[in-house]
mmCIF file of C-alpha atoms in Angstrom:
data_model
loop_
_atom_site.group_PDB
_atom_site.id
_atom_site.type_symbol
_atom_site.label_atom_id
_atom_site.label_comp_id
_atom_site.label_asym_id
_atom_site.label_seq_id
_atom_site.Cartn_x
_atom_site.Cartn_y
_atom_site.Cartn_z
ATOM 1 C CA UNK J 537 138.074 147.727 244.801
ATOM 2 C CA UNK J 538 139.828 146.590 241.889
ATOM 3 C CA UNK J 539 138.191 144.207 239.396
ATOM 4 C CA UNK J 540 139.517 140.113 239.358
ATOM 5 C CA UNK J 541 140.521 140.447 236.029
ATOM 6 C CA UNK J 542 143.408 143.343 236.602
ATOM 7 C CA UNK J 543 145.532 141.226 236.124
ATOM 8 C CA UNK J 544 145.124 137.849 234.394
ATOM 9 C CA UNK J 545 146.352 134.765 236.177
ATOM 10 C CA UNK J 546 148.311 131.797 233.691
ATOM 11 C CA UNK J 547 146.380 128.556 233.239
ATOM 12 C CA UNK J 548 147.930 126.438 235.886
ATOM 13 C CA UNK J 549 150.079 124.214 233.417
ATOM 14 C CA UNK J 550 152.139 127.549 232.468
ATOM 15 C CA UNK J 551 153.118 128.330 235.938
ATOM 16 C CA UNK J 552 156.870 126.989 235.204
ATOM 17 C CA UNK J 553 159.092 128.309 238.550
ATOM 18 C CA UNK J 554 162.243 130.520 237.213
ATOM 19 C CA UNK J 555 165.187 128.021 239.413
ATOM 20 C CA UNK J 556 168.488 129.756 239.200
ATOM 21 C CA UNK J 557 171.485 127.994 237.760
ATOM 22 C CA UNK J 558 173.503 127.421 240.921
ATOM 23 C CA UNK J 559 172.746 124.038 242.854
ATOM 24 C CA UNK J 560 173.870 126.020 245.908
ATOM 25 C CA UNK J 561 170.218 128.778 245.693
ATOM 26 C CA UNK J 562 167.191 126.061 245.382
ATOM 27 C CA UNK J 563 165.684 127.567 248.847
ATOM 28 C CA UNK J 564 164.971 130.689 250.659
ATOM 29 C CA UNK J 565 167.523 129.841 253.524
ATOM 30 C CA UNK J 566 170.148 129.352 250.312
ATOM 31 C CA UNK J 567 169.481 133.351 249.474
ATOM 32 C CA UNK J 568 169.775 134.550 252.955
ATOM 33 C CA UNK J 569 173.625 133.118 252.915
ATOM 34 C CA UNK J 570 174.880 134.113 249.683
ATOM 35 C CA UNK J 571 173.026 137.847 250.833
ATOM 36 C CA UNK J 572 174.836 137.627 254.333
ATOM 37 C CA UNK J 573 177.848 137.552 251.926
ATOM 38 C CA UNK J 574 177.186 140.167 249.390
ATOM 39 C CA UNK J 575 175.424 142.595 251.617
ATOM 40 C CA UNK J 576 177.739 145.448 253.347
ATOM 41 C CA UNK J 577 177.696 145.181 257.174
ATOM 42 C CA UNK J 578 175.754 147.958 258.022
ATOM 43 C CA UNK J 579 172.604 146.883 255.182
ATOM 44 C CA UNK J 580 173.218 143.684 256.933
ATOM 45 C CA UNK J 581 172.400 144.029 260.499
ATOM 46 C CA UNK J 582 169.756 146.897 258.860
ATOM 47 C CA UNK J 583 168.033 143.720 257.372
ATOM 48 C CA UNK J 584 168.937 140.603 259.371
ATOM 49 C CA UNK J 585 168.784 142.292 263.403
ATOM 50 C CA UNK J 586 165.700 142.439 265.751
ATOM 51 C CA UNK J 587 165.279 144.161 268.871
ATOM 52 C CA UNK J 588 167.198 143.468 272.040
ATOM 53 C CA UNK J 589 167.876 139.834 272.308
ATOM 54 C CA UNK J 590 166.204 138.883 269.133
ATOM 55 C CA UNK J 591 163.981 136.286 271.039
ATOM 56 C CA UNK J 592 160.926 137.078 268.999
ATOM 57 C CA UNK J 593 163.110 137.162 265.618
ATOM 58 C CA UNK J 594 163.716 133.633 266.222
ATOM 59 C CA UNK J 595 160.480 132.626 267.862
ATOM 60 C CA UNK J 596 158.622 133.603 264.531
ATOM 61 C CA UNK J 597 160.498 130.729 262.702
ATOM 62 C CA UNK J 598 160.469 128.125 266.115
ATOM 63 C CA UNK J 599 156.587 128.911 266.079
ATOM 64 C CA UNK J 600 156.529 126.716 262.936
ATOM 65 C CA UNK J 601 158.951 124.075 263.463
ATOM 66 C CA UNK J 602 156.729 123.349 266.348
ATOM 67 C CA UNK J 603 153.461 122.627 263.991
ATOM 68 C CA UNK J 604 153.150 119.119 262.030
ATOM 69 C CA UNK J 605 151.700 118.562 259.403
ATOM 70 C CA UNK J 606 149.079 115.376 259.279
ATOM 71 C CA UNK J 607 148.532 114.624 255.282
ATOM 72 C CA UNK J 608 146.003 113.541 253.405
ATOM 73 C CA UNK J 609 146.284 110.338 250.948
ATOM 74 C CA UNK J 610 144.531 108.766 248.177
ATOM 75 C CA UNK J 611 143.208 112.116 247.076
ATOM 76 C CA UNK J 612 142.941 113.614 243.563
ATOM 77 C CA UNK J 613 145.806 116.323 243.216
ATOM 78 C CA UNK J 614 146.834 116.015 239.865
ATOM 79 C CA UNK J 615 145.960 119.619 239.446
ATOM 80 C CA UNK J 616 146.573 121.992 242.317
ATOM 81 C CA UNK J 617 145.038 125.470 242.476
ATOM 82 C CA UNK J 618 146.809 127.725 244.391
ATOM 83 C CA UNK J 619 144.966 130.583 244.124
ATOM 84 C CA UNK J 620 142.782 133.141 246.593
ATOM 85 C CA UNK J 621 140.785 135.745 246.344
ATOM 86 C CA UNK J 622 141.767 138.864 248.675
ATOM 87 C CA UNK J 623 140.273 142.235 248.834
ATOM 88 C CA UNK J 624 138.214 141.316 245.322
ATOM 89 C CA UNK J 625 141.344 140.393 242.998
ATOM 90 C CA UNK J 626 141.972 136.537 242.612
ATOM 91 C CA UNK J 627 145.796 136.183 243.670
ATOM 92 C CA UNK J 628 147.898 133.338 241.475
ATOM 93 C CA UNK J 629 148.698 132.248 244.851
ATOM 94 C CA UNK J 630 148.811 133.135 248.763
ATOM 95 C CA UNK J 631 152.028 134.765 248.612
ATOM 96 C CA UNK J 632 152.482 138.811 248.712
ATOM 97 C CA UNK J 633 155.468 140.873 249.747
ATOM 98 C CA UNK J 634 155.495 142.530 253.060
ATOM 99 C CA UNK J 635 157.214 146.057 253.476
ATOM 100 C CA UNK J 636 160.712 146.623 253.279
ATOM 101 C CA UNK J 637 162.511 149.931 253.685
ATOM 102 C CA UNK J 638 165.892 151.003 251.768
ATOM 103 C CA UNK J 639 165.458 148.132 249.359
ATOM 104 C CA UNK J 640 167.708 150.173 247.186
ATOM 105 C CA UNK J 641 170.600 149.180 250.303
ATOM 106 C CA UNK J 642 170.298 145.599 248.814
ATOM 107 C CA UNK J 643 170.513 146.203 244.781
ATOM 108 C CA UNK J 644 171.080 149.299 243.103
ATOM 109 C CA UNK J 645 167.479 148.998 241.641
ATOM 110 C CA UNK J 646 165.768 148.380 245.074
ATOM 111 C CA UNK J 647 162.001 148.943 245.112
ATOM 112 C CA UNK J 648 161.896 149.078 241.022
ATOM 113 C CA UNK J 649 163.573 145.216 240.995
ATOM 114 C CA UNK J 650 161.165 144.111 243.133
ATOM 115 C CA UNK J 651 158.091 145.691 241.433
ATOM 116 C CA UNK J 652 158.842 144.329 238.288
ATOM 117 C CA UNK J 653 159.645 140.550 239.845
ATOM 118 C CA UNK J 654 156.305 140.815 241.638
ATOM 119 C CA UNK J 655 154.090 142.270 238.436
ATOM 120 C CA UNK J 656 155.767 139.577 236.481
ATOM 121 C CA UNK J 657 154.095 136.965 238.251
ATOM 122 C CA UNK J 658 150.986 138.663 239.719
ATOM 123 C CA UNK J 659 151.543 139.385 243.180
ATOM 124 C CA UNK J 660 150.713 141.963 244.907
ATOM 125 C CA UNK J 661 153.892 144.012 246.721
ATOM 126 C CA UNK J 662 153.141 146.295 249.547
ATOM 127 C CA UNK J 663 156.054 149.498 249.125
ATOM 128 C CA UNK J 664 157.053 151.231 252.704
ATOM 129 C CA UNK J 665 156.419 154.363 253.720
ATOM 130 C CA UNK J 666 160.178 154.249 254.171
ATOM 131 C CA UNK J 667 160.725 152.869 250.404
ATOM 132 C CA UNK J 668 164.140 154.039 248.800
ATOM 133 C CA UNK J 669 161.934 154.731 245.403
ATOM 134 C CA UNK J 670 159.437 157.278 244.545
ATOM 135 C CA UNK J 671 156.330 155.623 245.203
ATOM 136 C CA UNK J 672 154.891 157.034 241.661
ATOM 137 C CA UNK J 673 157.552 155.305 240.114
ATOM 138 C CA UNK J 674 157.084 151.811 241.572
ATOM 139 C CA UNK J 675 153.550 152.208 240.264
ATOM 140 C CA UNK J 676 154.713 153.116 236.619
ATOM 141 C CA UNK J 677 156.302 149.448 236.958
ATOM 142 C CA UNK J 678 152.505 148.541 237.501
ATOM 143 C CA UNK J 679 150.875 144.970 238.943
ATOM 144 C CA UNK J 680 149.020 144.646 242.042
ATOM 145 C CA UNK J 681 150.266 147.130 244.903
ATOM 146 C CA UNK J 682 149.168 148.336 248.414
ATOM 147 C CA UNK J 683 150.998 151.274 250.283
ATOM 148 C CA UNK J 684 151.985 150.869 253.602
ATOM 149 C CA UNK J 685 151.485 153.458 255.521
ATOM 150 C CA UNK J 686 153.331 155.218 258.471
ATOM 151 C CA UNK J 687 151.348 158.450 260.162
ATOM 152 C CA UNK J 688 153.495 161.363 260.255
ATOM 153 C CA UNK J 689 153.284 163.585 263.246
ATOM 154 C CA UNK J 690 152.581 166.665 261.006
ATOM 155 C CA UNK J 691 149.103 166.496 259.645
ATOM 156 C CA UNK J 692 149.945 168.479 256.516
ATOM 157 C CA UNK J 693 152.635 166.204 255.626
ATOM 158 C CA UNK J 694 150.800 162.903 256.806
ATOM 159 C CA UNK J 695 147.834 163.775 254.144
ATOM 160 C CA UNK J 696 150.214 164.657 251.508
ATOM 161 C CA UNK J 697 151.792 161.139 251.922
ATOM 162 C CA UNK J 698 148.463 159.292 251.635
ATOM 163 C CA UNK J 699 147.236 161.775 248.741
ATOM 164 C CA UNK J 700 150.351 160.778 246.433
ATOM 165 C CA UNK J 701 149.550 157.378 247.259
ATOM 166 C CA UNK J 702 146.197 157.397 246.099
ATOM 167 C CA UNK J 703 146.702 159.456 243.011
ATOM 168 C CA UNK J 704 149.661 157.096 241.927
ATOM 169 C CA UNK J 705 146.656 153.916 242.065
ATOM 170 C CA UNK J 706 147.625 152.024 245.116
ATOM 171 C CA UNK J 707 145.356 149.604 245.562
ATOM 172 C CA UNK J 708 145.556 149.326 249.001
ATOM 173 C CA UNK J 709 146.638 151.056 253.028
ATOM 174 C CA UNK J 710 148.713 149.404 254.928
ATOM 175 C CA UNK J 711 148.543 150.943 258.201
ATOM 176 C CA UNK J 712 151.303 149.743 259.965
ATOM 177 C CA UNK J 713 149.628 150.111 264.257
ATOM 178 C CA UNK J 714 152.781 148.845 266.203
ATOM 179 C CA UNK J 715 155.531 151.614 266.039
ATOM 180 C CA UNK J 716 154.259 153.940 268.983
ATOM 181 C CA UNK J 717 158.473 154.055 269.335
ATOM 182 C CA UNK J 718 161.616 152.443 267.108
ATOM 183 C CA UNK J 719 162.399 148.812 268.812
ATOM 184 C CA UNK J 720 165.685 148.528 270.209
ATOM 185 C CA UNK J 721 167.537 147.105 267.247
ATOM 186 C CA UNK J 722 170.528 146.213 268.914
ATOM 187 C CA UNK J 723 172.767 145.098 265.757
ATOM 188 C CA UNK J 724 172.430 148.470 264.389
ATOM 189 C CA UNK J 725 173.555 150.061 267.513
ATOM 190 C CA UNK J 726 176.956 147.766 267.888
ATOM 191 C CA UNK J 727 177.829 148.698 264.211
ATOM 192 C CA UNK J 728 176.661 152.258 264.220
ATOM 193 C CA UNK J 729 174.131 151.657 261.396
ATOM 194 C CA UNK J 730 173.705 154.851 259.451
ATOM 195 C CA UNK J 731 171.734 154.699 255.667
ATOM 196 C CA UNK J 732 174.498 154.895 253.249
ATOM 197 C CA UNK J 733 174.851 157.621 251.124
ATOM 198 C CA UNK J 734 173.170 157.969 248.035
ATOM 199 C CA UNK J 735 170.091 156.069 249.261
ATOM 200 C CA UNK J 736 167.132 158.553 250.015
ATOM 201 C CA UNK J 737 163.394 158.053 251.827
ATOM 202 C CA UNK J 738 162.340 160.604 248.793
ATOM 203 C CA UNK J 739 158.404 160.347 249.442
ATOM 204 C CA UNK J 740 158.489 161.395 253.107
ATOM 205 C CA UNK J 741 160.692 164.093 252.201
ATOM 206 C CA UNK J 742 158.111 165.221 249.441
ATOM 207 C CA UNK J 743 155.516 164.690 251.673
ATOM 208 C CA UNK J 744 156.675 167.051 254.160
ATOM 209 C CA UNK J 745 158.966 169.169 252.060
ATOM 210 C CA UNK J 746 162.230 169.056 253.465
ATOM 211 C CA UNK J 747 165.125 167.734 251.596
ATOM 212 C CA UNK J 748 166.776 164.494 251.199
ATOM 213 C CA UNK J 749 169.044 165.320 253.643
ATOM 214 C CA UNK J 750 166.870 166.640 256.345
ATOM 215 C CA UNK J 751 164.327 163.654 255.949
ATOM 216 C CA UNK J 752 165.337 162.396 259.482
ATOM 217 C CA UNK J 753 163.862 165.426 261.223
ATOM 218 C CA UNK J 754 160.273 164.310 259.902
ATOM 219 C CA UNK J 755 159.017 162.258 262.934
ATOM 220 C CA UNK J 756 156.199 159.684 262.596
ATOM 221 C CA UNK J 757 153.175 159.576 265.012
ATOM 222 C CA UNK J 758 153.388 158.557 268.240
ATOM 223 C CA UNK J 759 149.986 159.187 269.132
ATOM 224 C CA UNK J 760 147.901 156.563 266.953
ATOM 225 C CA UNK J 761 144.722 155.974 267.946
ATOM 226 C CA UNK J 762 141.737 154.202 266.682
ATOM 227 C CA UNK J 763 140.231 157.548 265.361
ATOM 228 C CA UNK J 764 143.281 157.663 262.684
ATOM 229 C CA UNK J 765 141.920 154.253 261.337
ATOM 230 C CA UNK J 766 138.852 156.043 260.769
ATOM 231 C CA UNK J 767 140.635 159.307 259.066
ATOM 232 C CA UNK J 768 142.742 156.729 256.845
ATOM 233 C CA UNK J 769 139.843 154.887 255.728
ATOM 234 C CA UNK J 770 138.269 157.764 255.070
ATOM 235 C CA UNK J 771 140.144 158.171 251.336
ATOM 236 C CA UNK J 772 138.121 155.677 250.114
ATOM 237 C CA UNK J 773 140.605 152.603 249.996
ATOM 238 C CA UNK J 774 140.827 149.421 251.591
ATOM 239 C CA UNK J 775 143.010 149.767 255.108
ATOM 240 C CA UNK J 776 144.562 146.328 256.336
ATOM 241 C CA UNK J 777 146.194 147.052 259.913
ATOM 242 C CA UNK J 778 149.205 145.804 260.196
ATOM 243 C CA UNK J 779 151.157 144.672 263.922
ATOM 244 C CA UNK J 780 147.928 142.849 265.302
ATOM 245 C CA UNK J 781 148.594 140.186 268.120
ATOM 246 C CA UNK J 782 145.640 140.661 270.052
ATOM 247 C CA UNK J 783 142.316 139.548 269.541
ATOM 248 C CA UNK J 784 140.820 142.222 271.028
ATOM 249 C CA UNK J 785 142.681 144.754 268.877
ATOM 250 C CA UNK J 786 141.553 142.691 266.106
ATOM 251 C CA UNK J 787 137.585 143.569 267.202
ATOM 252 C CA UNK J 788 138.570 147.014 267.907
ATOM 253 C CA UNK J 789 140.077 147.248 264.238
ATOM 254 C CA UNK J 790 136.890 146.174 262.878
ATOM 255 C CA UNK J 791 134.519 148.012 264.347
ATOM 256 C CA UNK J 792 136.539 150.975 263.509
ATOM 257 C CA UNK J 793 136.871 150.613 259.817
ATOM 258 C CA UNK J 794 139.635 147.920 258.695
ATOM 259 C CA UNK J 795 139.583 145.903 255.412
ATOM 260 C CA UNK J 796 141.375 143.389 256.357
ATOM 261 C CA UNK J 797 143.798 142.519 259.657
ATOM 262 C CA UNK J 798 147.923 141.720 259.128
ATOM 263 C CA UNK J 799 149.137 139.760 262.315
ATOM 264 C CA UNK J 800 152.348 140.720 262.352
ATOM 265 C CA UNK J 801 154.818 141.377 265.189
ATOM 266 C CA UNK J 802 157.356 143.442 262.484
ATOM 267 C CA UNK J 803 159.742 140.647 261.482
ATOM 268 C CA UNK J 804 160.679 140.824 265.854
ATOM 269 C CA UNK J 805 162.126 144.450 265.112
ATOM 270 C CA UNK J 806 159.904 146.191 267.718
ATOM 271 C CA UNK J 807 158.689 144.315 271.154
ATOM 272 C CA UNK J 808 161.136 141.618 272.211
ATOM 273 C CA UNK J 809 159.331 139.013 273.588
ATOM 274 C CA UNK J 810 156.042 139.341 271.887
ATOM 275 C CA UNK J 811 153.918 136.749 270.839
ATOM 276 C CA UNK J 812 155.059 134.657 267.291
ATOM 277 C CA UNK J 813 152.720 136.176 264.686
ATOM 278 C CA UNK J 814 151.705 132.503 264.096
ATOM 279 C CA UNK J 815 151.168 131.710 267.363
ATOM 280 C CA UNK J 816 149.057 134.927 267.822
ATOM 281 C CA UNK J 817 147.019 133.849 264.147
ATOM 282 C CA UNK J 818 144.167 131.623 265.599
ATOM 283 C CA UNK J 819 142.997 133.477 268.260
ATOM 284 C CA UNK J 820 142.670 136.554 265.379
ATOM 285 C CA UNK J 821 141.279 134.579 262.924
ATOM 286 C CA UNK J 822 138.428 133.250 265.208
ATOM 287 C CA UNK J 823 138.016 136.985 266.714
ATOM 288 C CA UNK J 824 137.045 137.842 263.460
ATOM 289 C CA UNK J 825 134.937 134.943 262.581
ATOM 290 C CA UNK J 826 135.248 135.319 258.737
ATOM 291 C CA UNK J 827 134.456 139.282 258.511
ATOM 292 C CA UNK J 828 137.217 140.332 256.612
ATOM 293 C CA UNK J 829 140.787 138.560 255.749
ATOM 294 C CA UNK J 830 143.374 137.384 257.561
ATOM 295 C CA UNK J 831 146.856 138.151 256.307
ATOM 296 C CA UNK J 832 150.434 137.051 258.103
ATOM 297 C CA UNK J 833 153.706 137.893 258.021
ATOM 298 C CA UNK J 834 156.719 137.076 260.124
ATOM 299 C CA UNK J 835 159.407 134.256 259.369
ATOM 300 C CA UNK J 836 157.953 132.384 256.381
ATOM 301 C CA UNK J 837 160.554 131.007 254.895
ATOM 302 C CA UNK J 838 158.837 127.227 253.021
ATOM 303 C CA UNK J 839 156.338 126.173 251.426
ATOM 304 C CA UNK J 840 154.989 124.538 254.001
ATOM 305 C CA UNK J 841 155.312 127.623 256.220
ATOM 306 C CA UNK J 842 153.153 128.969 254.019
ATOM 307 C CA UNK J 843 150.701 125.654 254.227
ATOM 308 C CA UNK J 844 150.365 125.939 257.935
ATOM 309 C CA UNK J 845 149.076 129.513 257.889
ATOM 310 C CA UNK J 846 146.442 128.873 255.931
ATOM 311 C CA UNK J 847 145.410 125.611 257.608
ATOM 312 C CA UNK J 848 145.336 127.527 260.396
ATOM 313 C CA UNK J 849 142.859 130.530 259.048
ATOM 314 C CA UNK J 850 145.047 132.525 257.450
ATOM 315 C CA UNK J 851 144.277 133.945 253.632
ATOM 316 C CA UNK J 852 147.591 135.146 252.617
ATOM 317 C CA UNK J 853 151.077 135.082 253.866
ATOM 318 C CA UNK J 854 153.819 137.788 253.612
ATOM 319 C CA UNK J 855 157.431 137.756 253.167
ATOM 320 C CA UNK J 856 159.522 140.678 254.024
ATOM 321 C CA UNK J 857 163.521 139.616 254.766
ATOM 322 C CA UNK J 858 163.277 136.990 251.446
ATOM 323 C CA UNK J 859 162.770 139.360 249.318
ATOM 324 C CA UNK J 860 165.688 141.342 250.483
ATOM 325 C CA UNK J 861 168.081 138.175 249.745
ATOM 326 C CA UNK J 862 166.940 137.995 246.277
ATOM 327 C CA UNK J 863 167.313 141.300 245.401
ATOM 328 C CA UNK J 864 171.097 141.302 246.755
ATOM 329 C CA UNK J 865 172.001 137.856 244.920
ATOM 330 C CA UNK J 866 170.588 138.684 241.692
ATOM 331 C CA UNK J 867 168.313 142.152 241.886
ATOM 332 C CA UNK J 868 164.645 141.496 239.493
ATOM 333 C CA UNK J 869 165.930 137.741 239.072
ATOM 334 C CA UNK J 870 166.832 136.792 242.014
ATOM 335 C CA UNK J 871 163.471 138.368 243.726
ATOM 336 C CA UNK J 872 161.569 136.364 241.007
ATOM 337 C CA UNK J 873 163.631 133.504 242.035
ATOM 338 C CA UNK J 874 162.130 133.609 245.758
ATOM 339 C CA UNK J 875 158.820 134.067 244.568
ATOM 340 C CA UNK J 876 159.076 131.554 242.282
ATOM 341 C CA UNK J 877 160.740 128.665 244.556
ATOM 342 C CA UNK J 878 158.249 129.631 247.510
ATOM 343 C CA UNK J 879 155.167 129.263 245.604
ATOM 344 C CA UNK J 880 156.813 126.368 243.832
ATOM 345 C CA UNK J 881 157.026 124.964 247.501
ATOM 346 C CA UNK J 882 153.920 125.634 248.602
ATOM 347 C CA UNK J 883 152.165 124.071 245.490
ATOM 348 C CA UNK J 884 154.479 120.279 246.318
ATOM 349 C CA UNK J 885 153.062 120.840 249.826
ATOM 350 C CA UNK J 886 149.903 121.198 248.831
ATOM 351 C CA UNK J 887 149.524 118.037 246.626
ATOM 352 C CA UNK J 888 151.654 115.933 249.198
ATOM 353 C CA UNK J 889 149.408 117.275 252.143
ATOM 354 C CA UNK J 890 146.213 116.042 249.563
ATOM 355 C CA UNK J 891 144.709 119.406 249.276
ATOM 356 C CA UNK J 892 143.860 119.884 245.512
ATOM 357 C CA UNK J 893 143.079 124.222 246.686
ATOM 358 C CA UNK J 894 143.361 126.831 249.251
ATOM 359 C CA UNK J 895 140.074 125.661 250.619
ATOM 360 C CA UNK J 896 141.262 122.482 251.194
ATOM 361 C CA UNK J 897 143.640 123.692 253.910
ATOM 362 C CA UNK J 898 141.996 123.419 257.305
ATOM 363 C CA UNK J 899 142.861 122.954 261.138
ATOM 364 C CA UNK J 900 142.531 119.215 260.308
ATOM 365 C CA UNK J 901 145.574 118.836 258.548
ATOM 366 C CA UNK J 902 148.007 119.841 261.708
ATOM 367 C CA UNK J 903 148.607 117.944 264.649
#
């Protein structure tokens, strides 16, 4: 478990948000246009799609325009404290990035731009299995960093992938538990989405030793079970499952070895029509009655979004598709930007909601 003080958090009065220049980026939704316009169309639809009609896609943003928030006056917030404590290392504030694949699709620097936005600042960035980057060089970048992890069907190659993990001082296993098959991800299909060339997934082809080029004859797992929980926590790290919607998976996960649950229904990539990861959250978070955290992911896009998970049990909050954005507007800036204007966000939301910390936000505050 690594120790609080890996990586020092800045006395609240130095947290000053990086804003970019132009009027036209002071949000998250501002990045995902000016990226809509930069990107190429296959990245694009890579990014941006869903599966089939892309119902769950949008319900994971609808779930939270249909929250409200009830504030709190006439309360001391003239200092906020964002921060939590997840896993044993005190975060500067809720926020961590989810998994992306290809980030090196978006910006030429991909995974390595992002690494050094989020060590910057603190936060911790979990790298696919899928990443674009060698996963020992996104560490080099160091700050905080979990790996997440797909099982390959080969179990030679599947331990090699976790090994090089945990030699290259991931913190953290992301297991991701809701990719039995690839969703129907119908905007790749109408444009014929292939990876471009020149972009690689180099650590599963290490890990199974083929070549770039052969990489897509490695097949992942489609034969997860709750035993593999056990084998994966088995290397001695922290495993946070990622794709929970049901409570009951969320006991099962438990009793069979997790760290820490990520409800999650993949950014509505996989099962059109499931549940909103937020709308899925508080029967999770009382399923597991305080055991372990509670992470989300799964259209965050405000400070406030990020507010409402949290009031609602949540510990920390991912974001996946932002991140992306950033990284094509302005590569390591314009990934700091997002971070930056999110927690920025969050912290205004905070102090107008009247909660002076993290513990402050409870059920109470929403209607």
């Amino acid at each position: 478990m690594p120790e609080e003080s890996g990586l020092p958090i800045p006395p609240r009065a130095s947290f000053e948000p990086t804003l970019p220049d132009d009027p036209n980026l002071i949000n998250l939704n501002d990045y995902e246009r000016v990226a809509a316009e930069r990107l190429a169309a296959g990245p694009l639809a890579y990014f941006t799609g869903g599966a089939a009609d892309e119902i769950t896609l949008r319900d994971n943003r609808a779930a939270f325009a249909r929250q409200g928030i009830v504030p709190r006056v006439m309360r001391d917030v003239s200092t906020v404290d964002p921060s939590v404590e997840v896993l044993g290392r005190r975060w500067p504030s809720p926020i961590w990035i989810a998994p992306t694949a290809l980030q090196r699709m978006a910006h030429p620097d991909g995974e390595l731009a992002t690494a050094r936005a989020a060590a910057a600042r603190g936060v911790t960035m979990a790298v696919s299995t899928s990443a674009s980057t060698d996963i020992a060089d996104i560490a080099a970048v160091g700050g905080p960093r979990w790996f997440q992890v797909y099982l390959l069907a080969d179990p030679g190659a599947r331990r090699a992938l976790v090994e090089r993990a945990v030699a290259a001082g991931y913190e953290a296993l992301l297991l991701t538990v809701d990719l039995a098959r690839i969703g129907r991800r119908e905007r790749d299909l109408r444009i014929g989405f292939r990876i471009p060339v020149g972009v690689d997934i180099p650590n599963v082809a290490i890990a199974a030793g083929v070549s770039p080029e052969d990489v897509a004859s490695v097949a992942f797992t489609d034969r997860l079970t709750w035993t593999d929980l056990e084998w994966l926590a088995g290397f001695g790290l922290p495993v946070i499952v990622k794709g929970i919607l049901h409570p009951d998976d969320a006991r099962l996960a438990i009793e069979h070895g997790a760290a820490g649950i990520d409800v999650s229904n993949h950014g509505g990539r996989q099962l059109d029509g499931a549940i909103a990861s937020l709308d899925a959250l508080p029967a999770i978070v009382e399923a597991v009655d305080g055991r372990l955290p509670v992470l989300l992911d799964g259209g965050v896009r405000r400070g406030t979004d990020v507010l409402m998970a949290l009031a609602m049990g949540a510990n920390a909050v991912g974001i996946g598709r932002p991140v992306i954005w950033g990284l094509a507007v302005d590569g390591e800036t314009g990934v700091g930007n997002v971070l930056d204007l999110l927690r920025a966000e969050f912290e205004n939301a905070m102090a107008l909601s009247g909660a002076a910390s993290c513990a402050d936000l409870t059920p109470e505050l929403l209607a």
